[in-house]
Coordinates of N, CA and C and ligand atoms in Angstrom, one line a residue:
X8 N -91.0 -53.2 126.4 CA -91.3 -54.4 127.2 C -92.4 -54.2 128.2
X9 N -92.6 -52.9 128.6 CA -93.7 -52.6 129.6 C -95.1 -53.0 129.1
X10 N -95.3 -53.0 127.8 CA -96.7 -53.3 127.3 C -96.8 -54.8 127.0
X11 N -95.7 -55.6 127.3 CA -95.7 -57.0 127.1 C -96.7 -57.6 128.1
X12 N -97.3 -58.8 127.9 CA -98.3 -59.3 128.8 C -97.7 -60.0 130.0
X13 N -98.6 -60.1 131.1 CA -98.3 -60.9 132.2 C -98.8 -62.3 131.8
X14 N -97.9 -63.3 132.0 CA -98.3 -64.7 131.7 C -98.9 -65.4 132.9
X15 N -99.8 -66.3 132.7 CA -100.4 -67.1 133.8 C -100.5 -68.5 133.3
X16 N -100.3 -69.5 134.2 CA -100.7 -70.8 133.8 C -101.2 -71.6 135.0
X17 N -102.0 -72.6 134.7 CA -102.6 -73.5 135.7 C -103.0 -74.8 135.0
X18 N -103.3 -75.8 135.8 CA -103.8 -77.0 135.2 C -105.1 -76.9 134.5
X19 N -105.8 -75.8 134.7 CA -107.1 -75.6 134.1 C -107.6 -74.2 134.3
X20 N -108.9 -74.1 134.7 CA -109.5 -72.8 134.9 C -109.3 -72.2 136.3
X21 N -108.7 -72.9 137.2 CA -108.5 -72.5 138.6 C -107.8 -71.2 138.7
X22 N -106.7 -71.1 137.9 CA -105.9 -69.9 138.0 C -106.6 -68.6 137.6
X23 N -107.8 -68.8 137.0 CA -108.6 -67.5 136.7 C -109.0 -66.8 138.0
X24 N -109.0 -67.5 139.1 CA -109.3 -66.8 140.4 C -108.1 -65.9 140.8
X25 N -106.9 -66.2 140.3 CA -105.8 -65.3 140.5 C -105.7 -64.2 139.4
X26 N -106.0 -64.7 138.2 CA -106.1 -63.7 137.1 C -107.0 -62.6 137.4
X27 N -108.2 -63.0 137.9 CA -109.3 -62.0 138.2 C -108.7 -60.9 139.2
X28 N -108.0 -61.3 140.2 CA -107.5 -60.4 141.2 C -106.4 -59.5 140.6
X29 N -105.5 -60.1 139.8 CA -104.4 -59.3 139.1 C -105.0 -58.3 138.2
X30 N -106.0 -58.7 137.4 CA -106.5 -57.8 136.4 C -107.4 -56.7 137.0
X31 N -108.0 -57.0 138.2 CA -108.7 -55.9 138.9 C -107.7 -54.9 139.5
X32 N -106.6 -55.4 140.0 CA -105.6 -54.5 140.6 C -104.8 -53.7 139.5
X33 N -104.6 -54.4 138.4 CA -103.8 -53.8 137.3 C -104.6 -53.8 136.0
X34 N -105.6 -53.0 135.9 CA -106.5 -53.2 134.8 C -106.0 -52.9 133.4
X35 N -104.8 -52.2 133.3 CA -104.3 -51.9 132.0 C -103.2 -52.8 131.5
X36 N -102.9 -53.8 132.3 CA -101.9 -54.8 132.0 C -102.5 -55.8 131.0
X37 N -101.8 -56.1 129.9 CA -102.2 -57.2 129.0 C -101.9 -58.5 129.6
X38 N -102.6 -59.5 129.3 CA -102.4 -60.8 130.0 C -102.5 -61.9 128.9
X39 N -101.8 -63.0 129.2 CA -102.0 -64.2 128.4 C -102.1 -65.4 129.4
X40 N -103.2 -66.2 129.3 CA -103.5 -67.2 130.2 C -103.4 -68.6 129.5
X41 N -102.7 -69.6 130.1 CA -102.7 -70.9 129.5 C -103.3 -71.9 130.5
X42 N -104.3 -72.6 130.1 CA -105.0 -73.6 130.9 C -104.5 -75.0 130.4
X43 N -103.9 -75.8 131.2 CA -103.4 -77.1 130.8 C -104.5 -78.1 130.9
X44 N -105.7 -77.8 130.3 CA -106.9 -78.6 130.5 C -106.6 -80.1 130.1
X45 N -105.9 -80.4 129.1 CA -105.7 -81.7 128.6 C -104.9 -82.6 129.6
X46 N -104.2 -81.9 130.6 CA -103.4 -82.7 131.5 C -104.0 -82.5 133.0
X47 N -105.1 -81.9 133.1 CA -105.8 -81.6 134.4 C -106.4 -82.9 134.9
X48 N -106.4 -83.3 136.2 CA -105.8 -82.5 137.3 C -104.3 -82.8 137.5
X49 N -103.6 -81.9 138.2 CA -102.2 -82.1 138.5 C -102.0 -82.8 139.9
X50 N -103.1 -82.8 140.7 CA -102.9 -83.3 142.1 C -102.5 -84.7 142.1
X51 N -102.8 -85.5 141.1 CA -102.5 -86.9 141.1 C -101.2 -87.2 140.2
X52 N -100.6 -86.2 139.7 CA -99.4 -86.4 138.8 C -98.2 -86.4 139.6
X53 N -97.1 -87.0 139.1 CA -95.8 -86.9 139.8 C -95.2 -85.6 139.6
X54 N -94.3 -85.2 140.5 CA -93.6 -83.9 140.3 C -92.9 -83.8 139.0
X55 N -92.3 -84.9 138.5 CA -91.5 -84.9 137.2 C -92.5 -84.6 136.1
X56 N -93.7 -85.2 136.1 CA -94.7 -84.9 135.1 C -95.1 -83.4 135.1
X57 N -95.2 -82.9 136.3 CA -95.7 -81.5 136.4 C -94.5 -80.5 135.9
X58 N -93.3 -80.9 136.2 CA -92.2 -80.0 135.8 C -92.1 -80.0 134.2
X59 N -92.4 -81.1 133.6 CA -92.4 -81.2 132.1 C -93.5 -80.3 131.6
X60 N -94.6 -80.3 132.2 CA -95.7 -79.4 131.7 C -95.4 -78.0 132.0
X61 N -94.8 -77.7 133.1 CA -94.5 -76.3 133.5 C -93.5 -75.7 132.5
X62 N -92.5 -76.5 132.1 CA -91.5 -76.1 131.1 C -92.2 -75.7 129.8
X63 N -93.1 -76.6 129.4 CA -93.8 -76.4 128.2 C -94.6 -75.1 128.2
X64 N -95.3 -74.9 129.3 CA -96.1 -73.7 129.4 C -95.3 -72.4 129.5
X65 N -94.2 -72.5 130.3 CA -93.4 -71.3 130.4 C -92.8 -70.9 129.0
X66 N -92.3 -71.9 128.3 CA -91.8 -71.7 126.9 C -92.9 -71.0 126.1
X67 N -94.1 -71.5 126.2 CA -95.2 -71.0 125.4 C -95.5 -69.5 125.8
X68 N -95.5 -69.3 127.1 CA -95.8 -67.9 127.6 C -94.7 -66.9 127.2
X69 N -93.5 -67.5 127.2 CA -92.3 -66.6 126.8 C -92.4 -66.3 125.3
X70 N -92.9 -67.3 124.5 CA -93.0 -67.1 123.1 C -94.1 -66.0 122.8
X71 N -94.9 -65.7 123.8 CA -95.9 -64.6 123.7 C -95.4 -63.3 124.4
X72 N -94.1 -63.3 124.7 CA -93.4 -62.2 125.2 C -93.7 -61.9 126.7
X73 N -94.1 -62.8 127.5 CA -94.5 -62.5 128.9 C -93.4 -61.9 129.6
X74 N -93.7 -60.8 130.3 CA -92.6 -60.1 131.1 C -92.5 -60.6 132.5
X75 N -93.5 -61.3 133.0 CA -93.6 -61.9 134.3 C -94.5 -63.0 134.2
X76 N -94.3 -64.1 134.9 CA -95.2 -65.3 134.9 C -95.7 -65.6 136.2
X77 N -97.0 -65.7 136.3 CA -97.7 -66.1 137.5 C -98.0 -67.6 137.5
X78 N -97.4 -68.4 138.4 CA -97.7 -69.8 138.4 C -99.0 -69.9 139.3
X79 N -100.1 -69.8 138.6 CA -101.4 -69.7 139.2 C -102.0 -71.0 139.7
X80 N -101.1 -71.8 140.3 CA -101.5 -73.2 140.7 C -100.6 -73.6 141.8
X81 N -101.2 -73.9 142.9 CA -100.4 -74.3 144.1 C -99.6 -75.6 143.9
X82 N -100.3 -76.6 143.1 CA -99.7 -77.9 142.9 C -98.4 -77.7 142.0
X83 N -98.5 -76.9 141.0 CA -97.4 -76.7 140.1 C -96.3 -75.9 140.8
X84 N -96.7 -75.0 141.7 CA -95.7 -74.3 142.5 C -94.9 -75.3 143.4
X85 N -95.6 -76.2 144.0 CA -95.0 -77.2 144.9 C -94.0 -78.1 144.1
X86 N -94.4 -78.5 142.9 CA -93.5 -79.4 142.2 C -92.4 -78.7 141.4
X87 N -92.7 -77.5 140.9 CA -91.8 -77.0 139.9 C -91.2 -75.6 140.1
X88 N -91.5 -74.9 141.2 CA -91.0 -73.5 141.2 C -89.5 -73.4 141.4
X89 N -88.9 -74.3 142.2 CA -87.4 -74.2 142.3 C -86.8 -74.4 141.0
X90 N -87.3 -75.4 140.2 CA -86.8 -75.7 138.9 C -86.9 -74.5 138.0
X91 N -88.1 -73.9 137.9 CA -88.4 -72.8 137.0 C -87.5 -71.6 137.3
X92 N -87.3 -71.3 138.6 CA -86.5 -70.2 139.0 C -85.0 -70.4 138.6
X93 N -84.6 -71.7 138.6 CA -83.2 -72.0 138.3 C -82.9 -72.0 136.8
X94 N -84.0 -72.2 136.0 CA -83.8 -72.3 134.6 C -84.1 -71.0 133.8
X95 N -85.1 -70.3 134.2 CA -85.6 -69.1 133.4 C -85.3 -67.8 134.1
X96 N -84.9 -66.8 133.3 CA -84.6 -65.5 133.9 C -85.8 -64.6 134.2
X97 N -87.0 -65.0 133.6 CA -88.2 -64.1 133.8 C -88.6 -64.2 135.3
X98 N -89.1 -63.1 135.8 CA -89.6 -63.1 137.2 C -90.8 -64.0 137.3
X99 N -90.9 -64.8 138.4 CA -92.1 -65.6 138.7 C -92.8 -65.1 139.9
X100 N -94.1 -65.2 140.0 CA -94.8 -65.1 141.2 C -95.6 -66.4 141.3
X101 N -95.5 -67.0 142.5 CA -96.0 -68.4 142.7 C -97.0 -68.4 143.8
X102 N -97.8 -69.5 143.9 CA -98.8 -69.6 144.9 C -98.2 -70.5 146.1
X103 N -98.8 -70.2 147.2 CA -98.4 -71.0 148.4 C -99.7 -70.9 149.3
X104 N -100.0 -72.1 149.9 CA -101.2 -72.0 150.8 C -101.0 -70.9 151.9
X105 N -102.0 -70.1 152.1 CA -101.8 -68.9 153.0 C -101.9 -69.3 154.5
X106 N -101.0 -70.2 154.9 CA -101.1 -70.7 156.3 C -100.6 -69.6 157.2
X107 N -99.7 -68.7 156.7 CA -99.1 -67.7 157.6 C -100.2 -66.7 158.2
X108 N -101.0 -66.1 157.3 CA -102.0 -65.2 157.9 C -103.0 -65.9 158.7
X109 N -103.3 -67.1 158.3 CA -104.3 -67.9 159.1 C -103.8 -68.2 160.5
X110 N -102.6 -68.6 160.6 CA -102.0 -69.0 161.9 C -101.8 -67.7 162.7
X111 N -101.5 -66.6 162.1 CA -101.3 -65.3 162.9 C -102.6 -64.8 163.4
X112 N -103.7 -65.0 162.7 CA -105.0 -64.4 163.1 C -105.9 -65.4 163.8
X113 N -105.5 -66.6 163.9 CA -106.4 -67.6 164.5 C -106.5 -67.4 166.0
X114 N -107.8 -67.4 166.5 CA -108.0 -67.2 168.0 C -108.1 -68.6 168.6
X115 N -108.6 -69.6 167.8 CA -108.8 -70.9 168.4 C -107.5 -71.7 168.3
X116 N -106.6 -71.2 167.5 CA -105.3 -71.9 167.2 C -105.6 -73.3 166.5
X117 N -106.7 -73.3 165.7 CA -106.9 -74.5 164.9 C -107.2 -73.9 163.5
X118 N -106.5 -74.4 162.5 CA -106.6 -73.9 161.1 C -106.8 -75.1 160.2
X119 N -107.8 -75.0 159.3 CA -107.9 -76.1 158.3 C -107.3 -75.7 157.0
X120 N -106.7 -76.7 156.3 CA -106.1 -76.4 155.0 C -106.7 -77.4 154.0
X121 N -107.3 -76.8 153.0 CA -107.9 -77.7 151.9 C -107.0 -77.5 150.7
X122 N -106.4 -78.5 150.2 CA -105.4 -78.4 149.1 C -105.3 -79.8 148.4
X123 N -104.6 -79.8 147.3 CA -104.4 -81.1 146.6 C -103.3 -81.9 147.3
X124 N -103.3 -83.2 147.0 CA -102.3 -84.0 147.6 C -100.9 -83.6 147.3
X125 N -100.7 -83.1 146.0 CA -99.4 -82.6 145.6 C -98.9 -81.4 146.3
X126 N -99.8 -80.5 146.6 CA -99.5 -79.3 147.4 C -99.0 -79.6 148.8
X127 N -99.7 -80.6 149.4 CA -99.3 -81.0 150.8 C -97.9 -81.6 150.9
X128 N -97.3 -82.0 149.7 CA -96.0 -82.6 149.7 C -94.9 -81.5 149.4
X129 N -95.3 -80.3 149.2 CA -94.4 -79.2 148.8 C -93.4 -78.8 149.9
X130 N -92.2 -78.4 149.5 CA -91.2 -77.9 150.4 C -91.6 -76.6 151.0
X131 N -92.2 -75.6 150.2 CA -92.6 -74.3 150.7 C -93.6 -74.4 151.8
X132 N -94.6 -75.3 151.5 CA -95.7 -75.5 152.5 C -95.1 -76.0 153.8
X133 N -94.2 -76.9 153.8 CA -93.7 -77.4 155.1 C -92.8 -76.4 155.8
X134 N -92.1 -75.6 155.0 CA -91.3 -74.6 155.6 C -92.2 -73.5 156.3
X135 N -93.2 -73.2 155.6 CA -94.2 -72.2 156.1 C -94.8 -72.7 157.4
X136 N -95.2 -74.0 157.4 CA -95.7 -74.6 158.6 C -94.8 -74.4 159.8
X137 N -93.5 -74.8 159.6 CA -92.6 -74.8 160.7 C -92.2 -73.4 161.1
X138 N -92.2 -72.4 160.2 CA -91.8 -71.1 160.5 C -92.9 -70.3 161.2
X139 N -94.2 -70.5 160.7 CA -95.2 -69.6 161.2 C -96.4 -70.3 161.9
X140 N -96.4 -71.6 161.9 CA -97.6 -72.3 162.4 C -97.3 -73.4 163.4
X141 N -96.2 -73.3 164.0 CA -95.8 -74.4 164.9 C -96.7 -74.4 166.2
X142 N -97.3 -73.2 166.5 CA -98.1 -73.1 167.7 C -99.6 -73.5 167.4
X143 N -99.9 -73.9 166.2 CA -101.3 -74.0 165.7 C -101.5 -75.5 165.3
X144 N -102.7 -76.0 165.6 CA -103.1 -77.3 165.1 C -103.6 -77.1 163.7
X145 N -102.9 -77.8 162.8 CA -103.3 -77.7 161.4 C -104.1 -79.0 161.0
X146 N -105.2 -78.8 160.4 CA -106.0 -80.0 159.9 C -105.9 -80.0 158.4
X147 N -105.2 -80.9 157.9 CA -105.0 -81.0 156.4 C -106.1 -81.9 155.8
X148 N -106.7 -81.4 154.7 CA -107.7 -82.2 154.0 C -107.4 -82.1 152.5
X149 N -107.0 -83.2 151.9 CA -106.9 -83.2 150.4 C -108.3 -83.1 149.8
X150 N -108.4 -82.2 148.8 CA -109.7 -81.9 148.2 C -110.0 -82.8 147.0
X151 N -109.8 -84.1 147.2 CA -110.0 -85.0 146.0 C -111.4 -84.8 145.3
X152 N -111.3 -84.6 144.0 CA -112.6 -84.5 143.2 C -113.0 -83.1 143.0
X153 N -112.5 -82.1 143.8 CA -113.0 -80.7 143.7 C -112.5 -80.0 142.4
X154 N -111.3 -80.3 142.1 CA -110.7 -79.7 140.8 C -111.6 -80.1 139.6
X155 N -111.8 -81.4 139.5 CA -112.6 -81.9 138.4 C -114.0 -81.3 138.4
X156 N -114.6 -81.1 139.6 CA -115.9 -80.5 139.6 C -115.9 -79.1 139.1
X157 N -114.9 -78.3 139.6 CA -114.9 -76.9 139.1 C -114.6 -76.9 137.6
X158 N -113.7 -77.7 137.1 CA -113.5 -77.7 135.7 C -114.8 -77.9 134.9
X159 N -115.7 -78.8 135.5 CA -116.9 -79.1 134.8 C -118.0 -78.1 135.1
X160 N -117.6 -77.0 135.8 CA -118.6 -76.0 136.2 C -119.6 -76.5 137.2
X161 N -119.3 -77.5 137.9 CA -120.2 -78.1 138.9 C -119.8 -77.6 140.3
X162 N -120.4 -76.4 140.6 CA -120.0 -75.7 141.8 C -121.2 -75.6 142.8
X163 N -122.3 -76.2 142.4 CA -123.5 -75.9 143.1 C -124.5 -77.1 143.1
X164 N -123.9 -78.3 143.0 CA -124.8 -79.5 142.9 C -124.9 -80.2 144.3
X165 N -125.9 -81.0 144.5 CA -126.0 -81.8 145.8 C -124.7 -82.6 146.1
X166 N -124.1 -83.2 145.0 CA -122.9 -84.0 145.2 C -121.7 -83.1 145.7
X167 N -121.6 -81.9 145.2 CA -120.5 -81.0 145.6 C -120.7 -80.6 147.1
X168 N -122.0 -80.3 147.5 CA -122.3 -80.0 148.9 C -121.9 -81.1 149.8
X169 N -122.2 -82.4 149.3 CA -121.9 -83.5 150.1 C -120.4 -83.7 150.3
X170 N -119.7 -83.5 149.2 CA -118.2 -83.7 149.2 C -117.6 -82.6 150.2
X171 N -118.1 -81.4 150.0 CA -117.5 -80.3 150.9 C -117.9 -80.6 152.3
X172 N -119.1 -81.0 152.6 CA -119.5 -81.3 154.0 C -118.5 -82.4 154.6
X173 N -118.2 -83.4 153.8 CA -117.3 -84.5 154.3 C -115.9 -83.9 154.6
X174 N -115.4 -83.0 153.7 CA -114.1 -82.4 153.9 C -114.0 -81.3 155.0
X175 N -115.1 -80.6 155.2 CA -115.0 -79.4 156.1 C -115.5 -79.7 157.5
X176 N -116.4 -80.7 157.6 CA -117.0 -80.9 158.9 C -116.0 -81.2 160.0
X177 N -115.0 -82.1 159.7 CA -114.0 -82.4 160.7 C -113.2 -81.1 161.2
X178 N -113.0 -80.2 160.2 CA -112.3 -78.9 160.6 C -113.2 -78.1 161.6
X179 N -114.5 -78.1 161.2 CA -115.4 -77.3 162.1 C -115.5 -77.9 163.4
X180 N -115.6 -79.3 163.5 CA -115.8 -80.0 164.7 C -114.6 -79.8 165.6
X181 N -113.4 -79.6 165.0 CA -112.2 -79.5 165.8 C -112.0 -78.0 166.2
X182 N -112.9 -77.1 165.8 CA -112.8 -75.7 166.2 C -112.0 -74.8 165.3
X183 N -111.8 -75.2 164.1 CA -111.1 -74.3 163.2 C -111.8 -73.0 163.0
X184 N -111.1 -71.8 163.1 CA -111.7 -70.5 162.8 C -111.2 -69.9 161.5
X185 N -110.2 -70.6 160.9 CA -109.7 -70.2 159.6 C -109.6 -71.4 158.7
X186 N -110.0 -71.3 157.5 CA -109.8 -72.3 156.5 C -109.0 -71.8 155.3
X187 N -107.9 -72.4 155.0 CA -107.0 -71.9 153.9 C -107.5 -72.6 152.6
X188 N -107.7 -71.8 151.6 CA -108.1 -72.4 150.3 C -106.7 -72.6 149.6
X189 N -106.2 -73.8 149.6 CA -104.8 -74.0 149.1 C -104.8 -74.5 147.7
X190 N -105.8 -74.2 146.9 CA -105.8 -74.6 145.5 C -106.6 -73.5 144.8
X191 N -106.1 -73.0 143.6 CA -106.7 -71.9 143.0 C -108.1 -72.2 142.4
X192 N -108.4 -73.5 142.3 CA -109.8 -73.8 141.8 C -110.8 -73.5 143.0
X193 N -110.4 -73.6 144.2 CA -111.4 -73.6 145.3 C -112.2 -72.3 145.5
X194 N -111.6 -71.1 145.2 CA -112.4 -69.9 145.4 C -113.7 -69.9 144.6
X195 N -113.8 -70.7 143.5 CA -115.1 -70.8 142.8 C -116.1 -71.6 143.6
X196 N -115.7 -72.2 144.7 CA -116.6 -73.0 145.5 C -117.0 -72.2 146.8
X197 N -116.5 -71.0 146.9 CA -116.8 -70.2 148.1 C -118.3 -70.1 148.5
X198 N -119.2 -69.9 147.5 CA -120.6 -69.8 147.9 C -121.0 -71.1 148.6
X199 N -120.6 -72.3 148.0 CA -121.0 -73.6 148.5 C -120.3 -73.8 149.9
X200 N -119.1 -73.4 150.0 CA -118.4 -73.6 151.2 C -119.0 -72.8 152.3
X201 N -119.5 -71.6 152.0 CA -120.1 -70.8 153.0 C -121.4 -71.3 153.5
X202 N -122.1 -72.0 152.7 CA -123.4 -72.6 153.2 C -123.1 -73.6 154.3
X203 N -121.9 -74.2 154.3 CA -121.5 -75.2 155.3 C -120.9 -74.5 156.5
X204 N -120.0 -73.6 156.3 CA -119.2 -73.0 157.4 C -120.0 -71.8 158.0
X205 N -120.9 -71.2 157.3 CA -121.6 -70.0 157.8 C -120.6 -68.9 158.0
X206 N -120.8 -68.1 159.0 CA -119.8 -67.0 159.3 C -118.9 -67.4 160.4
X207 N -118.9 -68.7 160.7 CA -118.0 -69.1 161.8 C -116.6 -69.1 161.5
X208 N -116.2 -69.2 160.2 CA -114.8 -69.3 159.9 C -114.5 -68.2 158.8
X209 N -113.2 -67.9 158.9 CA -112.7 -67.0 157.9 C -112.0 -67.8 156.8
X210 N -112.5 -67.6 155.5 CA -111.9 -68.4 154.4 C -110.7 -67.5 153.9
X211 N -109.5 -68.2 153.7 CA -108.4 -67.4 153.2 C -108.0 -67.8 151.8
X212 N -108.1 -66.9 150.9 CA -107.7 -67.1 149.5 C -106.5 -66.2 149.3
X213 N -105.4 -66.8 148.9 CA -104.2 -65.9 148.8 C -104.1 -65.0 147.5
X214 N -105.1 -65.1 146.7 CA -105.1 -64.4 145.4 C -104.8 -62.9 145.5
X215 N -105.5 -62.2 146.4 CA -105.3 -60.7 146.5 C -103.8 -60.4 146.9
X216 N -103.2 -61.2 147.8 CA -101.8 -61.0 148.2 C -100.9 -61.3 147.0
X217 N -101.3 -62.3 146.2 CA -100.5 -62.6 145.0 C -100.5 -61.4 144.0
X218 N -101.7 -60.9 143.9 CA -101.9 -59.7 142.9 C -101.0 -58.6 143.4
X219 N -100.9 -58.3 144.7 CA -100.1 -57.2 145.2 C -98.6 -57.5 144.9
X220 N -98.2 -58.8 145.0 CA -96.9 -59.2 144.8 C -96.5 -59.0 143.3
X221 N -97.5 -59.3 142.4 CA -97.2 -59.1 141.0 C -97.0 -57.6 140.7
X222 N -97.8 -56.7 141.4 CA -97.6 -55.3 141.2 C -96.2 -54.8 141.7
X223 N -95.9 -55.3 142.9 CA -94.5 -54.9 143.5 C -93.4 -55.3 142.6
X224 N -93.5 -56.6 142.1 CA -92.4 -57.1 141.3 C -92.2 -56.4 140.0
X225 N -93.4 -56.1 139.4 CA -93.3 -55.3 138.1 C -92.7 -54.0 138.3
X226 N -93.1 -53.3 139.5 CA -92.6 -52.0 139.8 C -91.0 -52.1 140.0
X227 N -90.6 -53.1 140.8 CA -89.2 -53.3 141.0 C -88.4 -53.5 139.7
X228 N -89.0 -54.2 138.8 CA -88.2 -54.4 137.5 C -88.5 -53.3 136.5
X229 N -89.2 -52.2 136.9 CA -89.6 -51.2 135.9 C -90.4 -51.6 134.8
X230 N -91.3 -52.6 135.1 CA -92.1 -53.2 134.0 C -93.6 -52.9 134.0
X231 N -94.0 -52.0 135.0 CA -95.5 -51.7 135.0 C -95.9 -51.0 133.7
X232 N -97.1 -51.3 133.3 CA -97.6 -50.7 132.0 C -98.4 -49.4 132.4
X233 N -97.8 -48.2 132.1 CA -98.5 -47.0 132.5 C -99.5 -46.5 131.4
X234 N -99.7 -47.3 130.4 CA -100.7 -46.9 129.4 C -102.1 -47.0 129.9
X235 N -103.0 -46.3 129.4 CA -104.4 -46.4 129.9 C -105.3 -47.0 128.7
X236 N -104.6 -47.6 127.8 CA -105.3 -48.3 126.7 C -106.0 -49.6 127.2
X237 N -107.2 -49.9 126.6 CA -107.9 -51.1 127.0 C -106.9 -52.3 126.9
X238 N -106.9 -53.1 128.0 CA -105.9 -54.2 128.0 C -106.4 -55.4 127.1
X239 N -105.4 -56.1 126.6 CA -105.8 -57.3 125.8 C -105.6 -58.6 126.6
X240 N -106.7 -59.4 126.6 CA -106.6 -60.6 127.4 C -106.7 -61.8 126.4
X241 N -105.7 -62.7 126.4 CA -105.7 -63.8 125.5 C -105.7 -65.1 126.4
X242 N -106.5 -66.1 125.9 CA -106.7 -67.3 126.6 C -106.3 -68.5 125.7
X243 N -105.5 -69.4 126.2 CA -105.1 -70.6 125.4 C -105.3 -71.8 126.3
X244 N -105.4 -73.0 125.7 CA -105.6 -74.2 126.4 C -105.0 -75.4 125.7
X245 N -104.5 -76.4 126.4 CA -104.0 -77.6 125.7 C -105.2 -78.5 125.4
X246 N -106.4 -78.1 125.9 CA -107.6 -78.9 125.6 C -108.5 -78.0 124.8
X247 N -109.8 -77.8 125.3 CA -110.8 -77.1 124.6 C -110.8 -75.6 125.1
X248 N -110.3 -74.7 124.2 CA -110.2 -73.3 124.6 C -111.6 -72.7 124.9
X249 N -112.6 -73.2 124.2 CA -113.9 -72.6 124.4 C -114.4 -72.9 125.8
X250 N -114.0 -74.0 126.4 CA -114.4 -74.4 127.7 C -113.9 -73.3 128.7
X251 N -112.6 -72.9 128.5 CA -112.0 -71.9 129.4 C -112.8 -70.5 129.2
X252 N -113.1 -70.2 128.0 CA -113.8 -68.9 127.7 C -115.2 -69.0 128.3
X253 N -115.9 -70.1 128.2 CA -117.2 -70.2 128.7 C -117.2 -70.1 130.3
X254 N -116.2 -70.7 130.9 CA -116.0 -70.7 132.3 C -115.8 -69.2 132.7
X255 N -114.9 -68.5 132.0 CA -114.6 -67.1 132.3 C -115.8 -66.3 132.2
X256 N -116.6 -66.5 131.2 CA -117.9 -65.7 131.0 C -118.8 -66.0 132.2
X257 N -118.9 -67.2 132.6 CA -119.9 -67.5 133.7 C -119.4 -67.0 135.0
X258 N -118.1 -67.2 135.3 CA -117.7 -66.9 136.7 C -116.9 -65.6 136.9
X259 N -116.4 -65.0 135.8 CA -115.5 -63.9 135.9 C -116.1 -62.6 135.4
X260 N -116.6 -62.7 134.1 CA -117.0 -61.4 133.5 C -118.4 -61.0 133.8
Ligands
DGL495 N1 -105.4 -75.0 140.5 C1 -104.5 -76.1 140.9 C2 -103.9 -75.8 142.3 O1 -103.9 -74.7 142.7 C3 -105.2 -77.4 140.8 C4 -104.3 -78.6 140.8 C5 -104.8 -79.8 140.1 O2 -105.0 -79.7 138.9 O3 -105.0 -80.8 140.8 O4 -103.3 -76.7 142.9

C-alpha cells in the first residue's frame, strides 16, 4: 500500500497549487490528480451538487488505489468534508482558508480573505473565525470570476488586474496587512496580486501547511513511500485532460 498514490481533486486546475507543494515535499510519492473541469466552477453550485461530485471523484481516486485523498479545493471542503469523512475510511486532508496564522501575525489587526462564495458559507471557516480571529477585523471578498480566469490561463491580462484591483483595494484601504488566499486557484494569481499590494501585505497560501499535514498523516498511518524510484504522476479530468496538462506545463513544470 505504501507505493499507492496520493489522490487529489479540485473543480479544475487550482488544486495543482497544492499538488505542487506536496510533490516538492514528498518527491517519491506517486500521485493521481482529478480535475472536475466539466463542472467548474464550484463557487456557484449548491452544497448538494458539490457532495455528488465529491463522491464521484473519491470513488474514482479509490479505484486508482489512493492511500490518502487531498481535497485540494476550499469550496469542496466547505460543502463536503463532513460527509466524506463520515462515509469513506481513507484518510482525507482538506483545505481551509488560513485565517488562523493571518490573525495571529497581523499587526494592524485587519485581515483580508479572498475566497469563493461557497467557502464563506462553510462551517470550518466560521469556527476558525470565532476561535482564532475574534480580535481581528476580517474583510471578506468573494473572488467572482477569478476561478474562470485561472482555468483559461488568464493570469496576466488588463481585465484580471482590474478585477483584482476592485477586490483588493478595499482591503488595502482598510489597513489589511495579511491577505488570505482562500481558494486553491488564487496562488496562480500571486504575481498579479503583488503588483497591486506591493510588499505592504503578506499573502497567505495554506498549501505548504497542507503538504506538511499530508506527510504527518502518511507517517501516522505507516503509509510513507520510502522508495527512491521516480514518482508517477497521473492526471485525469471530467473535461479536457490536455487543458490540465497544458496548464501544468505552463505553471508548474
Ligand atoms: N479551487 C477551488 C477552491 O479552492 C475553486 C472553487 C470553484 O470552482 O469555484 O475553492
